[in-house]
Amino acid sequence: MIEATDFRDAMSLLTTAVNVVTTKGSSGAHGFTASAVCSVTDTPPTLLVCMNQTARSHAHFLENKTLSVNVLGAQHESISNAFASKLCSEERFRHGAWTQLVTGAPVLTDALVSFDCEIEDIQQVGTHSVFMCRVVAIKQGYQQNSTDESLVYFNRAYHQVGQVEIV
């Protein structure tokens, strides 16, 4: 049997994009930092998002049935830390500038890209909820010739990934 600590140690070597996942409804705006986000299919456009069931905002995501995935750039490390911290939801959203698209879930104005989604299905797997999310709007902040770099998490630390200019 594989021990949980051995699995977490092994998974720390899987490089992942850093995202802030948000929702908004009658109880306000809520969000968390997530690395467990991936594409499922492009027809229809669908993302998979995993969330710990013990997270303070878990019930809000279940109730609202909407979310936005905001892919963070290298300059967003402090936003990632805020949404991973014990700060209350209101304090978390004081970091960064926010707007919205179709669902009303907060969208980070300068995210590399934001996916606005409706949660279509929820599976409970161990300690986590797996949200199957249909993408209803996309806002791209990344420009083709930009120097933007992506914020990634590897070996329990932040790193930046982007195009390197060869001179």
C-alpha positions as MATLAB code, in Angstrom:
seq = 'MIEATDFRDAMSLLTTAVNVVTTKGSSGAHGFTASAVCSVTDTPPTLLVCMNQTARSHAHFLENKTLSVNVLGAQHESISNAFASKLCSEERFRHGAWTQLVTGAPVLTDALVSFDCEIEDIQQVGTHSVFMCRVVAIKQGYQQNSTDESLVYFNRAYHQVGQVEIV';
ca = [
       0.000    0.000    0.000;
       1.277    3.471   -0.872;
       1.494    5.871    2.072;
      -0.089    9.327    1.660;
       3.229   11.051    2.444;
       5.040    8.998   -0.213;
       2.356    9.916   -2.756;
       2.562   13.642   -1.861;
       6.377   13.535   -2.119;
       6.157   11.946   -5.568;
       3.443   14.389   -6.727;
       5.610   17.351   -5.650;
       7.792   16.488   -8.661;
       4.895   16.931  -11.097;
       5.145   20.517  -12.334;
       1.745   22.219  -12.295;
       0.328   25.582  -13.280;
      -0.815   27.761  -10.374;
      -4.435   28.933  -10.564;
      -6.838   30.885   -8.409;
     -10.303   29.360   -8.655;
     -13.202   31.653   -7.703;
     -16.969   31.657   -7.318;
     -19.601   34.222   -6.415;
     -23.156   33.927   -5.193;
     -25.551   35.120   -2.515;
     -22.935   34.449    0.190;
     -20.295   36.586   -1.534;
     -17.112   35.911   -3.478;
     -14.843   33.016   -2.525;
     -11.715   31.430   -3.951;
      -8.735   29.173   -3.412;
      -5.348   28.436   -4.954;
      -5.327   25.244   -7.011;
      -2.862   23.234   -9.006;
      -5.277   20.355   -9.721;
      -6.861   21.784  -12.892;
      -6.758   20.173  -16.321;
      -8.431   20.099  -19.704;
     -10.890   17.254  -20.292;
     -12.122   17.900  -23.840;
     -12.539   20.754  -26.317;
     -15.959   19.580  -27.540;
     -17.665   20.789  -25.445;
     -14.884   22.824  -23.775;
     -14.537   21.220  -20.335;
     -12.143   21.553  -17.412;
     -11.663   19.353  -14.366;
     -11.013   21.137  -11.049;
     -10.261   19.378   -7.745;
     -11.054   20.929   -4.355;
     -10.511   19.645   -0.829;
     -13.864   19.044    0.856;
     -12.543   20.552    4.109;
     -11.838   23.930    2.461;
     -13.821   26.782    4.052;
     -15.291   27.815    0.705;
     -16.200   24.284   -0.490;
     -19.917   24.675    0.318;
     -20.054   27.951   -1.654;
     -18.759   26.254   -4.821;
     -21.334   23.464   -4.399;
     -24.139   25.991   -3.912;
     -23.143   28.405   -6.708;
     -22.388   25.730   -9.332;
     -20.113   28.214  -11.129;
     -16.418   28.987  -11.019;
     -13.637   30.795  -12.838;
     -10.144   29.375  -13.246;
      -7.577   32.201  -13.337;
      -4.175   31.037  -14.614;
      -1.497   33.019  -12.788;
       1.551   34.707  -14.233;
       4.929   35.001  -12.523;
       3.903   38.378  -11.063;
       0.978   36.776   -9.170;
       2.888   34.871   -6.488;
       1.464   37.113   -3.735;
      -2.093   36.496   -5.020;
      -1.482   32.749   -4.973;
      -0.230   33.002   -1.393;
      -3.225   35.123   -0.332;
      -5.730   32.605   -1.727;
      -3.835   29.713   -0.105;
      -3.722   31.461    3.289;
      -6.058   31.707    6.286;
      -7.205   35.191    5.138;
     -10.970   35.609    4.953;
     -12.517   35.737    1.478;
     -12.977   39.511    1.542;
      -9.279   40.060    2.363;
      -8.178   37.645   -0.376;
      -9.947   39.684   -3.063;
      -8.110   42.847   -1.959;
      -5.144   41.326   -3.807;
      -5.380   41.953   -7.540;
      -7.981   43.659   -9.725;
     -11.143   41.703  -10.475;
     -13.907   41.736  -13.069;
     -16.421   39.141  -14.264;
     -17.552   37.418  -17.441;
     -20.740   35.365  -17.915;
     -21.262   33.506  -14.604;
     -20.367   36.366  -12.262;
     -17.450   34.446  -10.732;
     -14.498   36.819  -10.145;
     -11.969   36.997  -12.987;
      -8.460   38.351  -12.357;
      -8.052   41.172  -14.883;
      -4.395   40.434  -15.663;
      -4.452   36.616  -15.454;
      -2.660   34.874  -18.306;
      -6.055   33.392  -19.164;
      -9.346   32.975  -17.309;
     -11.928   30.257  -17.913;
     -15.471   31.086  -16.767;
     -17.361   27.865  -16.083;
     -20.585   26.219  -15.018;
     -20.100   23.150  -12.810;
     -21.959   20.336  -14.577;
     -21.014   17.339  -12.433;
     -19.372   16.730   -9.065;
     -17.681   13.485   -8.023;
     -16.488   12.799   -4.478;
     -13.094   11.050   -4.542;
     -11.436   10.502   -1.179;
     -10.872   13.891    0.479;
     -11.689   15.923   -2.638;
     -14.549   16.990   -4.868;
     -13.871   16.741   -8.581;
     -15.776   19.403  -10.505;
     -16.479   18.808  -14.193;
     -16.848   22.333  -15.569;
     -18.240   23.472  -18.924;
     -16.380   26.567  -20.116;
     -18.845   29.317  -21.080;
     -16.367   32.194  -21.602;
     -12.623   32.727  -21.947;
     -10.614   35.902  -21.358;
      -7.036   35.793  -22.603;
      -4.610   38.241  -21.069;
      -1.484   36.755  -22.606;
      -0.281   38.447  -25.785;
       1.670   36.449  -28.329;
       4.768   38.669  -28.213;
       4.537   39.424  -24.501;
       7.210   38.675  -21.940;
       4.614   37.112  -19.619;
       5.747   34.038  -17.763;
       3.573   31.408  -16.156;
       3.701   30.732  -12.418;
       4.246   27.028  -11.777;
       4.736   24.888   -8.687;
       7.470   22.254   -8.578;
       9.194   20.512   -5.674;
       7.166   22.575   -3.164;
       8.314   25.935   -4.550;
       7.196   28.520   -7.109;
       9.031   28.815  -10.421;
       8.473   30.810  -13.619;
       8.147   29.325  -17.085;
       8.079   31.306  -20.293;
       9.728   31.973  -23.590;
      13.420   32.659  -23.414;
      14.689   35.215  -25.888;
      17.859   34.120  -27.650;
      20.127   36.999  -28.602;
];
